[in-house]
GROMACS .gro file of C-alpha atoms in nm:
model
  192
    1MET     CA    1  11.137   9.985   9.816
    2ILE     CA    2  11.384   9.683   9.741
    3ARG     CA    3  11.543   9.524  10.037
    4MET     CA    4  11.796   9.237   9.935
    5PHE     CA    5  12.015   9.164  10.218
    6GLY     CA    6  12.311   8.968  10.148
    7SER     CA    7  12.343   9.113   9.806
    8LYS     CA    8  12.515   9.400   9.877
    9CYS     CA    9  12.232   9.551   9.596
   10LEU     CA   10  12.500   9.422   9.351
   11PRO     CA   11  12.272   9.268   9.029
   12GLU     CA   12  12.547   9.029   8.991
   13ASN     CA   13  12.470   8.819   9.297
   14PRO     CA   14  12.251   8.521   9.195
   15PRO     CA   15  11.920   8.487   9.291
   16GLY     CA   16  11.836   8.246   9.546
   17ASP     CA   17  11.716   7.905   9.445
   18ILE     CA   18  11.314   7.797   9.442
   19TYR     CA   19  11.216   7.427   9.514
   20VAL     CA   20  10.878   7.304   9.377
   21GLU     CA   21  10.776   6.945   9.457
   22ASN     CA   22  10.474   6.800   9.339
   23ASN     CA   23  10.269   6.544   9.580
   24GLN     CA   24   9.956   6.527   9.449
   25GLU     CA   25   9.802   6.355   9.107
   26SER     CA   26   9.464   6.558   9.094
   27LEU     CA   27   9.620   6.854   8.821
   28ASN     CA   28   9.892   6.808   8.598
   29ILE     CA   29  10.059   7.176   8.678
   30ASP     CA   30  10.340   7.317   8.475
   31LEU     CA   31  10.620   7.330   8.749
   32GLU     CA   32  10.871   7.548   8.544
   33ARG     CA   33  10.572   7.796   8.525
   34LEU     CA   34  10.532   7.807   8.864
   35LYS     CA   35  10.891   7.859   8.931
   36ALA     CA   36  10.874   8.135   8.720
   37THR     CA   37  10.605   8.284   8.907
   38ILE     CA   38  10.771   8.256   9.226
   39ALA     CA   39  11.049   8.418   9.078
   40LYS     CA   40  10.856   8.742   8.969
   41ILE     CA   41  10.681   8.735   9.303
   42ARG     CA   42  11.014   8.692   9.491
   43ASP     CA   43  11.187   8.972   9.289
   44LEU     CA   44  10.862   9.228   9.310
   45MET     CA   45  10.894   9.152   9.713
   46GLY     CA   46  11.234   9.250   9.676
   47TYR     CA   47  11.399   8.910   9.812
   48ARG     CA   48  11.581   8.804   9.498
   49THR     CA   49  11.854   8.655   9.654
   50TYR     CA   50  11.638   8.418   9.917
   51ASP     CA   51  11.571   8.089   9.871
   52VAL     CA   52  11.173   7.986   9.891
   53SER     CA   53  11.027   7.619   9.864
   54LEU     CA   54  10.651   7.521   9.735
   55LEU     CA   55  10.521   7.189   9.808
   56LEU     CA   56  10.190   7.081   9.630
   57VAL     CA   57   9.969   6.842   9.783
   58ASP     CA   58   9.671   6.650   9.833
   59ASP     CA   59   9.391   6.662  10.116
   60GLN     CA   60   9.534   6.457  10.354
   61GLU     CA   61   9.880   6.558  10.361
   62MET     CA   62   9.715   6.900  10.413
   63ARG     CA   63   9.466   6.827  10.662
   64GLU     CA   64   9.741   6.647  10.863
   65THR     CA   65  10.018   6.931  10.808
   66ASN     CA   66   9.702   7.182  10.923
   67GLU     CA   67   9.632   6.938  11.208
   68GLU     CA   68   9.967   6.924  11.324
   69THR     CA   69  10.065   7.337  11.294
   70ARG     CA   70   9.748   7.487  11.405
   71GLY     CA   71   9.543   7.263  11.523
   72MET     CA   72   9.271   7.259  11.261
   73ASP     CA   73   9.170   6.906  11.183
   74GLU     CA   74   9.051   7.018  10.774
   75PRO     CA   75   9.252   7.099  10.485
   76THR     CA   76   9.295   7.467  10.390
   77ASP     CA   77   9.423   7.568  10.030
   78VAL     CA   78   9.780   7.781  10.157
   79LEU     CA   79  10.001   7.684  10.426
   80SER     CA   80  10.300   7.915  10.485
   81PHE     CA   81  10.620   7.855  10.723
   82PRO     CA   82  10.852   8.144  10.739
   83PHE     CA   83  11.206   8.055  10.791
   84THR     CA   84  11.311   8.426  10.923
   85GLU     CA   85  11.136   8.646  11.150
   86ALA     CA   86  10.985   8.959  11.028
   87ILE     CA   87  11.083   9.268  11.187
   88GLU     CA   88  10.763   9.421  11.073
   89PRO     CA   89  10.528   9.285  10.732
   90GLY     CA   90  10.749   9.301  10.451
   91VAL     CA   91  11.097   9.328  10.633
   92LEU     CA   92  11.270   9.023  10.718
   93THR     CA   93  11.545   9.008  11.021
   94PRO     CA   94  11.893   8.988  10.803
   95PRO     CA   95  12.061   8.676  10.815
   96VAL     CA   96  12.322   8.617  11.145
   97VAL     CA   97  12.561   8.512  10.912
   98ASP     CA   98  12.611   8.619  10.534
   99ILE     CA   99  12.601   8.310  10.382
  100GLY     CA  100  12.371   8.174  10.141
  101ASP     CA  101  12.179   7.884  10.372
  102TYR     CA  102  12.072   8.187  10.577
  103TYR     CA  103  11.917   8.387  10.276
  104ASN     CA  104  11.554   8.181  10.273
  105MET     CA  105  11.176   8.320  10.299
  106GLY     CA  106  11.043   7.969  10.402
  107ASP     CA  107  10.832   7.690  10.274
  108MET     CA  108  10.450   7.687  10.168
  109MET     CA  109  10.213   7.443  10.097
  110ILE     CA  110   9.907   7.453   9.856
  111ASP     CA  111   9.656   7.180   9.857
  112VAL     CA  112   9.550   7.137   9.502
  113PRO     CA  113   9.241   6.945   9.517
  114TYR     CA  114   9.105   7.199   9.769
  115VAL     CA  115   9.211   7.475   9.473
  116ILE     CA  116   8.999   7.255   9.221
  117ARG     CA  117   8.708   7.220   9.428
  118ALA     CA  118   8.700   7.616   9.508
  119CYS     CA  119   8.713   7.627   9.136
  120GLN     CA  120   8.408   7.456   9.078
  121ASP     CA  121   8.214   7.617   9.378
  122ASP     CA  122   8.284   7.967   9.257
  123ALA     CA  123   8.188   7.838   8.917
  124LYS     CA  124   7.839   7.828   9.033
  125TYR     CA  125   7.834   8.196   9.117
  126SER     CA  126   7.764   8.482   8.853
  127HIS     CA  127   8.054   8.718   8.850
  128SER     CA  128   7.850   8.998   9.019
  129ASP     CA  129   7.808   8.781   9.304
  130LEU     CA  130   8.146   8.728   9.329
  131GLU     CA  131   8.237   9.075   9.273
  132ASP     CA  132   8.102   9.171   9.617
  133GLU     CA  133   8.339   8.936   9.796
  134ASP     CA  134   8.681   9.055   9.991
  135ARG     CA  135   8.943   9.229   9.848
  136GLY     CA  136   9.272   9.105   9.734
  137VAL     CA  137   9.386   8.724   9.647
  138SER     CA  138   9.037   8.606   9.790
  139ALA     CA  139   8.826   8.859   9.547
  140ALA     CA  140   9.098   8.814   9.255
  141MET     CA  141   9.064   8.430   9.262
  142ALA     CA  142   8.707   8.408   9.306
  143MET     CA  143   8.715   8.543   8.940
  144VAL     CA  144   8.942   8.272   8.803
  145MET     CA  145   8.793   7.951   8.757
  146ASP     CA  146   9.127   7.778   8.590
  147PRO     CA  147   9.301   7.592   8.926
  148GLU     CA  148   9.657   7.644   8.813
  149GLU     CA  149   9.579   8.014   8.756
  150ARG     CA  150   9.469   7.986   9.103
  151ILE     CA  151   9.726   7.866   9.259
  152ASN     CA  152   9.986   8.105   9.077
  153MET     CA  153   9.742   8.380   9.288
  154LEU     CA  154   9.770   8.178   9.613
  155LEU     CA  155  10.141   8.197   9.593
  156VAL     CA  156  10.125   8.569   9.643
  157HIS     CA  157   9.895   8.523   9.973
  158GLY     CA  158  10.157   8.249  10.100
  159MET     CA  159  10.500   8.428   9.990
  160LEU     CA  160  10.366   8.760  10.192
  161HIS     CA  161  10.306   8.535  10.482
  162LEU     CA  162  10.690   8.412  10.436
  163VAL     CA  163  10.762   8.773  10.474
  164GLY     CA  164  10.549   8.910  10.795
  165TYR     CA  165  10.241   8.988  10.698
  166ASP     CA  166   9.890   8.838  10.842
  167HIS     CA  167   9.553   8.888  10.867
  168ILE     CA  168   9.485   8.860  11.213
  169ASP     CA  169   9.320   9.179  11.263
  170ASP     CA  170   9.167   9.431  11.067
  171ASP     CA  171   9.434   9.638  11.054
  172ASP     CA  172   9.664   9.343  10.963
  173TYR     CA  173   9.376   9.229  10.730
  174GLN     CA  174   9.394   9.581  10.555
  175LEU     CA  175   9.787   9.596  10.535
  176MET     CA  176   9.831   9.243  10.324
  177VAL     CA  177   9.523   9.296  10.119
  178ALA     CA  178   9.689   9.660   9.974
  179LYS     CA  179  10.031   9.470   9.935
  180GLU     CA  180   9.829   9.151   9.759
  181GLU     CA  181   9.664   9.406   9.514
  182GLU     CA  182   9.975   9.580   9.473
  183ILE     CA  183  10.185   9.267   9.369
  184LEU     CA  184   9.882   9.119   9.155
  185ARG     CA  185   9.846   9.465   8.957
  186LEU     CA  186  10.197   9.405   8.893
  187LEU     CA  187  10.152   9.072   8.767
  188GLY     CA  188   9.912   9.172   8.555
  189LYS     CA  189   9.615   8.983   8.754
  190LYS     CA  190   9.284   9.141   8.858
  191ALA     CA  191   9.322   9.278   9.190
  192GLU     CA  192   8.981   9.496   9.246
   0.00000   0.00000   0.00000
């Protein structure tokens, strides 16, 4: 189901902006390809007219942000900061005012050195060991040793957080994993 608040479902309405800032030096990343992936995911989620931002960071910036926002003094792979509250997973509250500034999914941060280390760690295991891992983005990523490709997959996870999906309890986890797998399939990534 496509939800495009503010678009009146008219295809001539322009897509929202995609902002990407690269504050890390560990990996040379094709930012245009990254923006294209974000656009595909956003379109598949039904939020074509919404803005979304991504900040690529190093361990220190991620650790500091994780401490400030979640009280965890350690880096993590991705953090998401929704701009709009979700009515339910996948359904954002319609903007109060029908102007472009209010059509914003939110911001994401990805720790590139963290992703590189995860690729190196997973490369030590056989594919059969990794296939027994969790489902969703985690399982799909465990089979991918290219950091840039993993970042593209983390975008699915991060963007689902922006529209209200979570994995706090088992039911939420199952719902989020099912949506991750659906989007990964539509993107042509292995999801099972």
